[in-house]
Amino acid sequence: SLFIQPKNRLFYRRLIEIASETDWLRFTRVIWNDRPIAFHFGFNYKGSFLWYKPCFDVALASHSPGEVLLRQLLLSAQAENAHTFDFGMGDEKFKSRFATSTKFVKVWGIYSHEAQNVLVISPHPDDESIGCGGTLRKHCLNGDTVEVIFLTSGEQGGHGRSPEETITIREQEAQAAATLLGISKIDFWREPDGAIEVSEPNLRRLISKIKDFQPDILYVPHENEHHVDHRVAAELVRRAVHSLPETARKPTVKMFEVWTPLQGVDHIIDISAHVDIKRQAILAYKSQCDEVKFDEAVLGLNRYRGELYSWPGGDYAEVFQEMS
């Protein structure tokens, strides 16, 4: 019995003192031949009759005094015009005989965030901000270490400028965007724009980076992107992760959308709180936004994702597909 322990008795005594002043308390006894055979301690609160603490004489168990008690409680609830008889928590079989609906109790835990290492493979300067800038900002604010590798410096996107001048401009823009997002470190591999290869040197270099940095999450454009460099980047990541030793720590690879919207979505990240910073990071690539309104196009896609995928979350979302 719960009442064997003094602290339990003290709790129920105090509860009764409080409840007696509210008219919520319901204490029921079943008497048979001048003998109490069952008790119930419960409440009726605003038309909801609560099944709380029942008990019965176990010597009479074969005669089902508990069911007699339950019948009387249901009749009492009906007599008081209660709209609900609440069986409370627990999945005892007898409850399913009477219940017309089931509510599930969710338990939420609040834990301190364990900082993660996040690596982004961006084929060109701006892909990281366009595809996952909001998520990266969220990582940075959570205390995660975020590093970005730019496979190329985007020299083919000069729009009339020389490749050398374009490299300087786009690398400076990448640094400005990284500062806005809070990214810890960026690295330029300066592979040929439009001609990235899944070469042995690139594989060895990426494998070495993964081993040294040990990212928990790795972001890369998805495998069906329209731009060839994006598809090659995804294959480079796939080959590198697959080539890691069995004992090595392997990151979760999440693929993002830039030129081509994803068809399959595994992860939805609400970025509503970070949209303004993402917009600023995209606009930091002035050489590109002067030609294409990336900020309007991408935030339009994020708005679409937020409305149709993130509901009832925020207004803007980024989506990802996990690389199998």
PDB file of N, CA and C in Angstrom, residues 223-260:
ATOM      1  N   GLU A 223      23.008  14.885 -54.647  1.00  0.00           N
ATOM      2  CA  GLU A 223      23.573  14.147 -55.787  1.00  0.00           C
ATOM      3  C   GLU A 223      22.887  14.430 -57.114  1.00  0.00           C
ATOM      4  N   ASN A 224      21.698  15.040 -57.082  1.00  0.00           N
ATOM      5  CA  ASN A 224      20.950  15.299 -58.314  1.00  0.00           C
ATOM      6  C   ASN A 224      20.891  16.782 -58.660  1.00  0.00           C
ATOM      7  N   GLU A 225      21.845  17.529 -58.132  1.00  0.00           N
ATOM      8  CA  GLU A 225      21.907  18.959 -58.444  1.00  0.00           C
ATOM      9  C   GLU A 225      22.182  19.179 -59.933  1.00  0.00           C
ATOM     10  N   HIS A 226      21.645  20.267 -60.471  1.00  0.00           N
ATOM     11  CA  HIS A 226      21.831  20.577 -61.890  1.00  0.00           C
ATOM     12  C   HIS A 226      23.298  20.848 -62.219  1.00  0.00           C
ATOM     13  N   HIS A 227      24.014  21.501 -61.309  1.00  0.00           N
ATOM     14  CA  HIS A 227      25.408  21.870 -61.578  1.00  0.00           C
ATOM     15  C   HIS A 227      26.310  20.647 -61.394  1.00  0.00           C
ATOM     16  N   VAL A 228      27.147  20.405 -62.384  1.00  0.00           N
ATOM     17  CA  VAL A 228      28.006  19.218 -62.361  1.00  0.00           C
ATOM     18  C   VAL A 228      28.950  19.219 -61.166  1.00  0.00           C
ATOM     19  N   ASP A 229      29.474  20.383 -60.791  1.00  0.00           N
ATOM     20  CA  ASP A 229      30.392  20.445 -59.650  1.00  0.00           C
ATOM     21  C   ASP A 229      29.709  19.993 -58.357  1.00  0.00           C
ATOM     22  N   HIS A 230      28.423  20.269 -58.245  1.00  0.00           N
ATOM     23  CA  HIS A 230      27.683  19.872 -57.050  1.00  0.00           C
ATOM     24  C   HIS A 230      27.530  18.360 -56.990  1.00  0.00           C
ATOM     25  N   ARG A 231      27.259  17.767 -58.137  1.00  0.00           N
ATOM     26  CA  ARG A 231      27.121  16.302 -58.186  1.00  0.00           C
ATOM     27  C   ARG A 231      28.459  15.628 -57.875  1.00  0.00           C
ATOM     28  N   VAL A 232      29.523  16.185 -58.399  1.00  0.00           N
ATOM     29  CA  VAL A 232      30.851  15.617 -58.156  1.00  0.00           C
ATOM     30  C   VAL A 232      31.229  15.769 -56.685  1.00  0.00           C
ATOM     31  N   ALA A 233      30.881  16.899 -56.075  1.00  0.00           N
ATOM     32  CA  ALA A 233      31.174  17.111 -54.660  1.00  0.00           C
ATOM     33  C   ALA A 233      30.492  16.050 -53.803  1.00  0.00           C
ATOM     34  N   ALA A 234      29.238  15.733 -54.145  1.00  0.00           N
ATOM     35  CA  ALA A 234      28.515  14.698 -53.402  1.00  0.00           C
ATOM     36  C   ALA A 234      29.185  13.343 -53.557  1.00  0.00           C
ATOM     37  N   GLU A 235      29.637  13.043 -54.769  1.00  0.00           N
ATOM     38  CA  GLU A 235      30.306  11.758 -55.000  1.00  0.00           C
ATOM     39  C   GLU A 235      31.651  11.713 -54.278  1.00  0.00           C
ATOM     40  N   LEU A 236      32.345  12.829 -54.248  1.00  0.00           N
ATOM     41  CA  LEU A 236      33.623  12.902 -53.535  1.00  0.00           C
ATOM     42  C   LEU A 236      33.412  12.598 -52.049  1.00  0.00           C
ATOM     43  N   VAL A 237      32.374  13.172 -51.470  1.00  0.00           N
ATOM     44  CA  VAL A 237      32.068  12.927 -50.054  1.00  0.00           C
ATOM     45  C   VAL A 237      31.684  11.466 -49.849  1.00  0.00           C
ATOM     46  N   ARG A 238      30.856  10.942 -50.740  1.00  0.00           N
ATOM     47  CA  ARG A 238      30.440   9.544 -50.605  1.00  0.00           C
ATOM     48  C   ARG A 238      31.645   8.613 -50.621  1.00  0.00           C
ATOM     49  N   ARG A 239      32.531   8.811 -51.555  1.00  0.00           N
ATOM     50  CA  ARG A 239      33.712   7.953 -51.682  1.00  0.00           C
ATOM     51  C   ARG A 239      34.625   8.099 -50.473  1.00  0.00           C
ATOM     52  N   ALA A 240      34.783   9.331 -50.002  1.00  0.00           N
ATOM     53  CA  ALA A 240      35.677   9.576 -48.863  1.00  0.00           C
ATOM     54  C   ALA A 240      35.146   8.913 -47.601  1.00  0.00           C
ATOM     55  N   VAL A 241      33.862   9.089 -47.317  1.00  0.00           N
ATOM     56  CA  VAL A 241      33.280   8.500 -46.108  1.00  0.00           C
ATOM     57  C   VAL A 241      33.310   6.979 -46.203  1.00  0.00           C
ATOM     58  N   HIS A 242      33.027   6.455 -47.393  1.00  0.00           N
ATOM     59  CA  HIS A 242      33.045   5.001 -47.589  1.00  0.00           C
ATOM     60  C   HIS A 242      34.451   4.441 -47.412  1.00  0.00           C
ATOM     61  N   SER A 243      35.460   5.253 -47.710  1.00  0.00           N
ATOM     62  CA  SER A 243      36.850   4.787 -47.637  1.00  0.00           C
ATOM     63  C   SER A 243      37.444   4.878 -46.238  1.00  0.00           C
ATOM     64  N   LEU A 244      36.722   5.470 -45.309  1.00  0.00           N
ATOM     65  CA  LEU A 244      37.226   5.562 -43.940  1.00  0.00           C
ATOM     66  C   LEU A 244      37.356   4.173 -43.332  1.00  0.00           C
ATOM     67  N   PRO A 245      38.336   3.959 -42.489  1.00  0.00           N
ATOM     68  CA  PRO A 245      38.460   2.645 -41.827  1.00  0.00           C
ATOM     69  C   PRO A 245      37.220   2.319 -40.998  1.00  0.00           C
ATOM     70  N   GLU A 246      36.974   1.038 -40.810  1.00  0.00           N
ATOM     71  CA  GLU A 246      35.806   0.608 -40.048  1.00  0.00           C
ATOM     72  C   GLU A 246      35.797   1.192 -38.644  1.00  0.00           C
ATOM     73  N   THR A 247      36.979   1.388 -38.088  1.00  0.00           N
ATOM     74  CA  THR A 247      37.078   1.894 -36.714  1.00  0.00           C
ATOM     75  C   THR A 247      36.962   3.409 -36.643  1.00  0.00           C
ATOM     76  N   ALA A 248      36.975   4.069 -37.793  1.00  0.00           N
ATOM     77  CA  ALA A 248      36.944   5.541 -37.807  1.00  0.00           C
ATOM     78  C   ALA A 248      35.543   6.051 -37.501  1.00  0.00           C
ATOM     79  N   ARG A 249      35.498   7.211 -36.927  1.00  0.00           N
ATOM     80  CA  ARG A 249      34.228   7.877 -36.643  1.00  0.00           C
ATOM     81  C   ARG A 249      33.694   8.481 -37.934  1.00  0.00           C
ATOM     82  N   LYS A 250      32.504   8.080 -38.328  1.00  0.00           N
ATOM     83  CA  LYS A 250      31.943   8.534 -39.598  1.00  0.00           C
ATOM     84  C   LYS A 250      30.859   9.581 -39.349  1.00  0.00           C
ATOM     85  N   PRO A 251      30.894  10.682 -40.096  1.00  0.00           N
ATOM     86  CA  PRO A 251      29.895  11.734 -39.888  1.00  0.00           C
ATOM     87  C   PRO A 251      28.555  11.366 -40.515  1.00  0.00           C
ATOM     88  N   THR A 252      27.502  11.994 -40.026  1.00  0.00           N
ATOM     89  CA  THR A 252      26.211  11.952 -40.700  1.00  0.00           C
ATOM     90  C   THR A 252      26.272  12.945 -41.850  1.00  0.00           C
ATOM     91  N   VAL A 253      26.019  12.474 -43.063  1.00  0.00           N
ATOM     92  CA  VAL A 253      26.109  13.343 -44.237  1.00  0.00           C
ATOM     93  C   VAL A 253      24.715  13.833 -44.607  1.00  0.00           C
ATOM     94  N   LYS A 254      24.541  15.157 -44.590  1.00  0.00           N
ATOM     95  CA  LYS A 254      23.262  15.767 -44.939  1.00  0.00           C
ATOM     96  C   LYS A 254      23.452  16.601 -46.202  1.00  0.00           C
ATOM     97  N   MET A 255      22.646  16.296 -47.214  1.00  0.00           N
ATOM     98  CA  MET A 255      22.778  16.949 -48.511  1.00  0.00           C
ATOM     99  C   MET A 255      21.745  18.068 -48.643  1.00  0.00           C
ATOM    100  N   PHE A 256      22.187  19.215 -49.165  1.00  0.00           N
ATOM    101  CA  PHE A 256      21.299  20.376 -49.275  1.00  0.00           C
ATOM    102  C   PHE A 256      21.025  20.736 -50.729  1.00  0.00           C
ATOM    103  N   GLU A 257      20.068  21.637 -50.914  1.00  0.00           N
ATOM    104  CA  GLU A 257      19.627  22.042 -52.254  1.00  0.00           C
ATOM    105  C   GLU A 257      20.129  23.446 -52.570  1.00  0.00           C
ATOM    106  N   VAL A 258      20.573  23.636 -53.817  1.00  0.00           N
ATOM    107  CA  VAL A 258      20.997  24.957 -54.280  1.00  0.00           C
ATOM    108  C   VAL A 258      20.271  25.286 -55.581  1.00  0.00           C
ATOM    109  N   TRP A 259      20.680  24.617 -56.666  1.00  0.00           N
ATOM    110  CA  TRP A 259      20.061  24.854 -57.970  1.00  0.00           C
ATOM    111  C   TRP A 259      18.824  23.984 -58.191  1.00  0.00           C
ATOM    112  N   THR A 260      18.803  22.821 -57.576  1.00  0.00           N
ATOM    113  CA  THR A 260      17.730  21.861 -57.831  1.00  0.00           C
ATOM    114  C   THR A 260      17.065  21.460 -56.516  1.00  0.00           C
TER     115      THR A 260
END
